[in-house]
mmCIF file of C-alpha atoms in Angstrom:
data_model
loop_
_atom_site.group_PDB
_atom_site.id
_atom_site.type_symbol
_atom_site.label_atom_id
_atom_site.label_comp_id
_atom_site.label_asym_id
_atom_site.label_seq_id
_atom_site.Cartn_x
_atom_site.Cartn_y
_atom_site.Cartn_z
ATOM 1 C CA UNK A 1 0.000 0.000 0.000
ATOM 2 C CA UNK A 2 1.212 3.272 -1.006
ATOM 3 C CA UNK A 3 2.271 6.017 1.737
ATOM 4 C CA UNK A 4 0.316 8.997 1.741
ATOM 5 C CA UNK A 5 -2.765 8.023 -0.560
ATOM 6 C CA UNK A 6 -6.059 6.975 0.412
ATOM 7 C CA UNK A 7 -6.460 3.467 -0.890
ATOM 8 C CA UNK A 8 -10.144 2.127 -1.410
ATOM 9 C CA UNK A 9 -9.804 -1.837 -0.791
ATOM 10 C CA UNK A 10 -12.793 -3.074 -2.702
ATOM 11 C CA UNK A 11 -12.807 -5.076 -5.605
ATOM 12 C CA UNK A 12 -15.256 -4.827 -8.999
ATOM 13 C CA UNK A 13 -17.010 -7.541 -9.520
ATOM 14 C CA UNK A 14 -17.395 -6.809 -13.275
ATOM 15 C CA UNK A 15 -14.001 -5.372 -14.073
ATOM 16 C CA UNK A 16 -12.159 -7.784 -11.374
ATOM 17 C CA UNK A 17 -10.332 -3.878 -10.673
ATOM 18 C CA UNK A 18 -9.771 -2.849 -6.511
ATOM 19 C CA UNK A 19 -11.040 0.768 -5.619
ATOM 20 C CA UNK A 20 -14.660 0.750 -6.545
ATOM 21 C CA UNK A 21 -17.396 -1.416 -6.199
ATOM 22 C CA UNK A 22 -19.923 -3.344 -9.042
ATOM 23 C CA UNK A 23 -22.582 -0.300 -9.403
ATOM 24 C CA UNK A 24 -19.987 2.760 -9.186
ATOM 25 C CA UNK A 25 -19.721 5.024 -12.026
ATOM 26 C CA UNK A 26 -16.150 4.755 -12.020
ATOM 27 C CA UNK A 27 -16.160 1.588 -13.411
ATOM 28 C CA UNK A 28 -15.059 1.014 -17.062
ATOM 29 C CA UNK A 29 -18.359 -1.401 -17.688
ATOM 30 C CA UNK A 30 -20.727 0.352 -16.048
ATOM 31 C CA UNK A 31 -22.437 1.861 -19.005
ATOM 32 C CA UNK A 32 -22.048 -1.443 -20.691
ATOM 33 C CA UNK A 33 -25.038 -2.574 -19.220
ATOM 34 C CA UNK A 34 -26.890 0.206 -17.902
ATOM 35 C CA UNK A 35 -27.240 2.717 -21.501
ATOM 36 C CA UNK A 36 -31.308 3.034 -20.852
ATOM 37 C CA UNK A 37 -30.989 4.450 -17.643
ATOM 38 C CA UNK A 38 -28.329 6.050 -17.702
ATOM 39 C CA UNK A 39 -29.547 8.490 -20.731
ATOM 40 C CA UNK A 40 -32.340 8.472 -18.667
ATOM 41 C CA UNK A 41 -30.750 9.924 -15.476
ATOM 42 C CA UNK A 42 -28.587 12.081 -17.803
ATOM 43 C CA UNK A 43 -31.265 13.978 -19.472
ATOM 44 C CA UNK A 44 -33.632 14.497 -16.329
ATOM 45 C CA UNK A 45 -29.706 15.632 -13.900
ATOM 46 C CA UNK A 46 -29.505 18.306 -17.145
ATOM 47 C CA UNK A 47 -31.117 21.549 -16.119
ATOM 48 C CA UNK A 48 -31.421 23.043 -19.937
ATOM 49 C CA UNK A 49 -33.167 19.810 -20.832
ATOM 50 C CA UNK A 50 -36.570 21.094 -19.333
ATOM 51 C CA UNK A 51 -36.099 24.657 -21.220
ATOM 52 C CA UNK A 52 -34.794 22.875 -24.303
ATOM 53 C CA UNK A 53 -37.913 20.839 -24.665
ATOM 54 C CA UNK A 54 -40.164 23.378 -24.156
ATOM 55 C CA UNK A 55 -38.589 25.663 -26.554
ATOM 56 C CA UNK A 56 -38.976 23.143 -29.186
ATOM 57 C CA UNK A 57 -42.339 22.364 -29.032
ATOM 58 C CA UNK A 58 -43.000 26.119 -29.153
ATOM 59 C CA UNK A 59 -40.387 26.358 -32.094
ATOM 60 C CA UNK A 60 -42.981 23.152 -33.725
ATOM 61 C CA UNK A 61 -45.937 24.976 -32.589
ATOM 62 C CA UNK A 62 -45.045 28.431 -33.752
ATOM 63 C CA UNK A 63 -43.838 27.354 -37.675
ATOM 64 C CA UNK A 64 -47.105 25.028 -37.843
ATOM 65 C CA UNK A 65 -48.923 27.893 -37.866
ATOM 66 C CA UNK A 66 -46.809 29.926 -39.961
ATOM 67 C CA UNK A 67 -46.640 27.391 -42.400
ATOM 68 C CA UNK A 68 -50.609 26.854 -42.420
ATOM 69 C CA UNK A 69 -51.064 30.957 -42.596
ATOM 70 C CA UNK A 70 -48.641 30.506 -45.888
ATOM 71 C CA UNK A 71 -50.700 27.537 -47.406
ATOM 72 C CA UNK A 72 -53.733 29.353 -46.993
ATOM 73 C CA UNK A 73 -52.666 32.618 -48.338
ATOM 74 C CA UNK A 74 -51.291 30.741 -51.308
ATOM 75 C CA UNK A 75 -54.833 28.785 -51.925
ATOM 76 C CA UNK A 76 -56.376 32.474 -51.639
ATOM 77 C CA UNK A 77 -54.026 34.080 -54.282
ATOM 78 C CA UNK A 78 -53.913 30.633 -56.507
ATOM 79 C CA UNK A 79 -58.398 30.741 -56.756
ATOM 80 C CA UNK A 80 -58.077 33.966 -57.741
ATOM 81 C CA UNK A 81 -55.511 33.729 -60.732
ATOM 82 C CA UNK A 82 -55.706 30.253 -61.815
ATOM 83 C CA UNK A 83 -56.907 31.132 -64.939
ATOM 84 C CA UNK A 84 -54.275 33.986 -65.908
ATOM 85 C CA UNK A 85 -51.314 31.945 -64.262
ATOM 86 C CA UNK A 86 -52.325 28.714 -65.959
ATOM 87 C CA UNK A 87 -51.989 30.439 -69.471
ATOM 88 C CA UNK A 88 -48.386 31.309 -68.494
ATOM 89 C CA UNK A 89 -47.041 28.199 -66.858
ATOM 90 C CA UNK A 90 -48.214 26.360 -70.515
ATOM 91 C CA UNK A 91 -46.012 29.138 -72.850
ATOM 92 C CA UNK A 92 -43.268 28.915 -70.093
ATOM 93 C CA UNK A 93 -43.176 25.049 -70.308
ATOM 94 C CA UNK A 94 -43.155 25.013 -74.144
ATOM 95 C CA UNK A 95 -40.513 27.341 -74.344
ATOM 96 C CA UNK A 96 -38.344 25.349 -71.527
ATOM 97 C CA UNK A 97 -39.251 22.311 -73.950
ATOM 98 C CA UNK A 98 -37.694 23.387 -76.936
ATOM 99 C CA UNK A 99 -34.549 24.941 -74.940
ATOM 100 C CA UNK A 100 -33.630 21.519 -73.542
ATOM 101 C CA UNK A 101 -34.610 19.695 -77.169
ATOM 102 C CA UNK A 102 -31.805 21.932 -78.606
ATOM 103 C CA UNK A 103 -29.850 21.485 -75.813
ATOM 104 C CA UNK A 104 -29.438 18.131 -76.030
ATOM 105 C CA UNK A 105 -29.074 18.086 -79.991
ATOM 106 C CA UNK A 106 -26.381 20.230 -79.509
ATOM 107 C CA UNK A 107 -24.793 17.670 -77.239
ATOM 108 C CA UNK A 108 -25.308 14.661 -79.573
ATOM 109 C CA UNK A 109 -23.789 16.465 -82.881
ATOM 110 C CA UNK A 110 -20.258 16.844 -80.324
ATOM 111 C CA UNK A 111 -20.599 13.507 -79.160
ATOM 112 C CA UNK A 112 -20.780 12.089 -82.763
ATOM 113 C CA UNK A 113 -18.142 14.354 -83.957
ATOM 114 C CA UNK A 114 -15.835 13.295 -81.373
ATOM 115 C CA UNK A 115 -16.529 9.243 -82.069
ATOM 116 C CA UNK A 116 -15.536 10.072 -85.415
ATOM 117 C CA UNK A 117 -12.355 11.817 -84.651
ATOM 118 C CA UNK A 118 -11.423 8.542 -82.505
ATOM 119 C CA UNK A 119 -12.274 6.272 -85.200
ATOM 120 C CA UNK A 120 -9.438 7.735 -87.548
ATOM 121 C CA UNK A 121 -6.725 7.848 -85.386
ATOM 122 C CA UNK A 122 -7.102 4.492 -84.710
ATOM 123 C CA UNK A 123 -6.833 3.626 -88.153
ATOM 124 C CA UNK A 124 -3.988 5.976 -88.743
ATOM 125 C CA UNK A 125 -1.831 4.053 -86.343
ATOM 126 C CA UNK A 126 -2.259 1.158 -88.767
#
């Protein structure tokens, strides 16, 4: 026994390590077995957790209703220009069409031209 230091003389039944006992919270394998309630005692020692829960649910609470103010403003404003908007969305949607079919013509004339490049230096090398 060391000089000076206070020495505990019990021995872990888990760990088989002297200077705490089976339940301590010193142990290495303590939270081995106990992870339920320990996150448990964790949370409910924590004295934010209270205020942090009950901030979020008035977080959830308040941008539920902000969000259903927004969806019914939008269903207000949508009623009463369906019939101008829906004209516009069709011309904007053609002319979106014919952007990516040129697009992507575009793309297959390089793509073709560059096969063909390939193709000859191949047979140049023979």
């Amino acid at each position: 026994m060391p000089l000076g230091k206070q020495v505990k003389v019990m021995k872990c039944w888990r760990c088989k390590a002297y200077g705490h006992r089976t339940g301590d919270r010193e142990c290495p394998l303590f939270l081995s077995g106990n992870t339920a309630s320990e996150d448990f005692r964790f949370i409910h020692e924590d004295p934010m957790h209270g205020y942090l829960t009950g901030r979020k649910s008035t977080s959830k609470e308040e941008r539920i209703k902000q969000l259903q103010a927004l969806l019914e403003e939008s269903t207000d404003s949508d009623s009463s220009l369906s019939s101008s908007s829906s004209s516009n969305t069709r011309e904007s949607q053609k002319t979106s069409k014919k952007r990516h079919y040129r697009h992507t013509k575009h793309k297959l004339k390089k793509q073709k031209s560059h096969h063909h490049k390939s193709k000859k230096k191949k047979h140049k090398g023979k």
